Protein backbone atom coordinates (compact mmCIF):
# COMPACT_ATOMS: atom_id res chain seq x y z
CA UNK A 1 0.00 0.00 0.00
CA UNK A 2 1.24 3.47 -0.82
CA UNK A 3 0.04 6.51 1.08
CA UNK A 4 0.82 9.79 -0.63
CA UNK A 5 1.27 12.89 1.42
CA UNK A 6 -0.42 13.11 4.78
CA UNK A 7 -0.57 16.68 6.05
CA UNK A 8 -2.12 18.92 8.67
CA UNK A 9 -2.45 22.67 8.64
CA UNK A 10 0.44 24.48 10.31
CA UNK A 11 -1.94 25.75 13.00
CA UNK A 12 -2.78 22.12 13.89
CA UNK A 13 0.80 20.95 14.37
CA UNK A 14 1.97 19.39 17.63
CA UNK A 15 -1.52 18.50 18.89
CA UNK A 16 -1.52 14.85 17.75
CA UNK A 17 -3.75 15.21 14.70
CA UNK A 18 -1.08 13.87 12.33
CA UNK A 19 -0.75 10.76 14.45
CA UNK A 20 -4.53 10.28 14.47
CA UNK A 21 -4.60 10.56 10.67
CA UNK A 22 -1.71 8.12 10.32
CA UNK A 23 -3.31 5.57 12.65
CA UNK A 24 -6.57 5.88 10.72
CA UNK A 25 -4.82 5.32 7.37
CA UNK A 26 -2.89 2.33 8.74
CA UNK A 27 -6.02 0.83 10.29
CA UNK A 28 -7.94 1.17 7.02
CA UNK A 29 -5.13 -0.53 5.09
CA UNK A 30 -4.76 -3.36 7.59
CA UNK A 31 -8.50 -4.02 7.55
CA UNK A 32 -8.88 -3.81 3.77
CA UNK A 33 -9.26 -6.93 1.66
CA UNK A 34 -6.27 -6.00 -0.49
CA UNK A 35 -3.26 -8.21 0.19
CA UNK A 36 -0.10 -6.20 0.73
CA UNK A 37 3.35 -6.79 2.15
CA UNK A 38 4.35 -3.27 3.14
CA UNK A 39 2.99 0.17 3.91
CA UNK A 40 4.86 2.87 2.00
CA UNK A 41 4.53 6.59 2.40
CA UNK A 42 6.10 9.78 1.15
CA UNK A 43 7.28 12.71 3.24
CA UNK A 44 6.99 16.13 1.62
CA UNK A 45 9.60 17.80 3.86
CA UNK A 46 12.09 17.08 6.64
CA UNK A 47 9.64 17.71 9.52
CA UNK A 48 7.34 15.10 7.95
CA UNK A 49 10.29 12.74 7.51
CA UNK A 50 11.23 13.18 11.17
CA UNK A 51 7.60 12.47 12.15
CA UNK A 52 7.58 9.17 10.22
CA UNK A 53 10.93 8.18 11.72
CA UNK A 54 9.55 8.85 15.23
CA UNK A 55 6.66 6.54 14.31
CA UNK A 56 9.21 3.77 13.52
CA UNK A 57 9.02 3.95 9.74
CA UNK A 58 12.25 3.15 7.92
CA UNK A 59 13.63 5.49 5.27
CA UNK A 60 14.24 3.56 2.06
CA UNK A 61 17.87 3.79 0.90
CA UNK A 62 18.37 5.99 -2.12
CA UNK A 63 15.07 7.81 -1.65
CA UNK A 64 15.03 10.97 0.46
CA UNK A 65 11.29 10.94 0.99
CA UNK A 66 10.00 7.35 0.95
CA UNK A 67 9.39 5.33 4.15
CA UNK A 68 8.25 1.76 4.77
CA UNK A 69 6.91 -0.60 7.46
CA UNK A 70 5.90 -4.23 7.11
CA UNK A 71 2.14 -4.77 7.11
CA UNK A 72 2.46 -7.69 9.55
CA UNK A 73 4.02 -5.31 12.11
CA UNK A 74 1.33 -2.71 11.55
CA UNK A 75 -1.41 -5.35 11.82
CA UNK A 76 -0.06 -6.32 15.24
CA UNK A 77 -0.10 -2.66 16.31
CA UNK A 78 -3.68 -2.18 15.10
CA UNK A 79 -4.76 -5.33 16.94
CA UNK A 80 -3.28 -3.94 20.16
CA UNK A 81 -5.12 -0.60 20.00
CA UNK A 82 -7.87 -0.33 22.56
CA UNK A 83 -10.21 2.65 22.59
CA UNK A 84 -10.00 4.73 25.76
CA UNK A 85 -13.69 4.10 26.46
CA UNK A 86 -13.36 0.30 26.34
CA UNK A 87 -15.20 -1.30 29.23
CA UNK A 88 -17.58 1.63 29.66
CA UNK A 89 -21.27 1.29 28.93
CA UNK A 90 -21.40 4.43 26.78
CA UNK A 91 -19.00 6.02 24.35
CA UNK A 92 -17.65 9.38 25.45
CA UNK A 93 -18.30 12.55 23.44
CA UNK A 94 -15.93 13.20 20.54
CA UNK A 95 -12.46 14.14 21.74
CA UNK A 96 -11.66 16.29 18.72
CA UNK A 97 -13.82 19.08 17.38
CA UNK A 98 -12.64 20.92 14.29
CA UNK A 99 -13.78 24.50 13.82
CA UNK A 100 -14.37 25.79 10.33
CA UNK A 101 -13.59 29.48 9.98
XYZ file of C-alpha atoms in Angstrom:
101
model
C 0.000 0.000 0.000
C 1.242 3.472 -0.816
C 0.035 6.510 1.081
C 0.820 9.794 -0.633
C 1.273 12.889 1.420
C -0.419 13.113 4.778
C -0.570 16.679 6.055
C -2.115 18.919 8.669
C -2.450 22.675 8.638
C 0.439 24.477 10.311
C -1.938 25.749 12.996
C -2.782 22.123 13.888
C 0.797 20.952 14.373
C 1.968 19.392 17.630
C -1.520 18.497 18.894
C -1.520 14.851 17.754
C -3.748 15.214 14.702
C -1.076 13.867 12.333
C -0.746 10.757 14.446
C -4.535 10.279 14.474
C -4.598 10.563 10.672
C -1.705 8.123 10.321
C -3.305 5.569 12.649
C -6.570 5.883 10.720
C -4.820 5.325 7.373
C -2.886 2.328 8.736
C -6.021 0.833 10.289
C -7.938 1.168 7.024
C -5.132 -0.530 5.088
C -4.760 -3.355 7.594
C -8.503 -4.015 7.550
C -8.880 -3.813 3.766
C -9.258 -6.929 1.656
C -6.271 -5.996 -0.488
C -3.257 -8.207 0.188
C -0.095 -6.200 0.728
C 3.352 -6.790 2.152
C 4.354 -3.275 3.138
C 2.991 0.174 3.913
C 4.859 2.865 1.998
C 4.526 6.592 2.403
C 6.097 9.778 1.155
C 7.276 12.714 3.240
C 6.988 16.131 1.620
C 9.597 17.795 3.862
C 12.090 17.083 6.636
C 9.643 17.712 9.520
C 7.339 15.102 7.954
C 10.290 12.736 7.505
C 11.231 13.179 11.170
C 7.601 12.468 12.150
C 7.579 9.172 10.224
C 10.933 8.176 11.716
C 9.545 8.855 15.229
C 6.659 6.542 14.313
C 9.205 3.769 13.521
C 9.024 3.953 9.738
C 12.252 3.147 7.916
C 13.627 5.487 5.268
C 14.237 3.556 2.062
C 17.871 3.788 0.905
C 18.365 5.986 -2.120
C 15.074 7.814 -1.647
C 15.029 10.966 0.458
C 11.287 10.938 0.990
C 9.997 7.346 0.951
C 9.393 5.333 4.149
C 8.254 1.757 4.773
C 6.913 -0.597 7.463
C 5.898 -4.234 7.112
C 2.138 -4.774 7.114
C 2.457 -7.685 9.552
C 4.020 -5.315 12.108
C 1.325 -2.706 11.547
C -1.413 -5.350 11.817
C -0.056 -6.317 15.244
C -0.103 -2.656 16.307
C -3.683 -2.178 15.100
C -4.757 -5.333 16.936
C -3.276 -3.944 20.163
C -5.120 -0.602 19.998
C -7.874 -0.333 22.558
C -10.210 2.646 22.587
C -10.000 4.730 25.765
C -13.693 4.097 26.455
C -13.364 0.304 26.336
C -15.200 -1.297 29.229
C -17.576 1.627 29.657
C -21.273 1.294 28.927
C -21.399 4.434 26.783
C -18.998 6.017 24.348
C -17.647 9.383 25.449
C -18.296 12.548 23.445
C -15.926 13.199 20.536
C -12.460 14.143 21.738
C -11.665 16.288 18.723
C -13.822 19.078 17.384
C -12.642 20.916 14.293
C -13.780 24.498 13.817
C -14.369 25.788 10.325
C -13.588 29.475 9.982
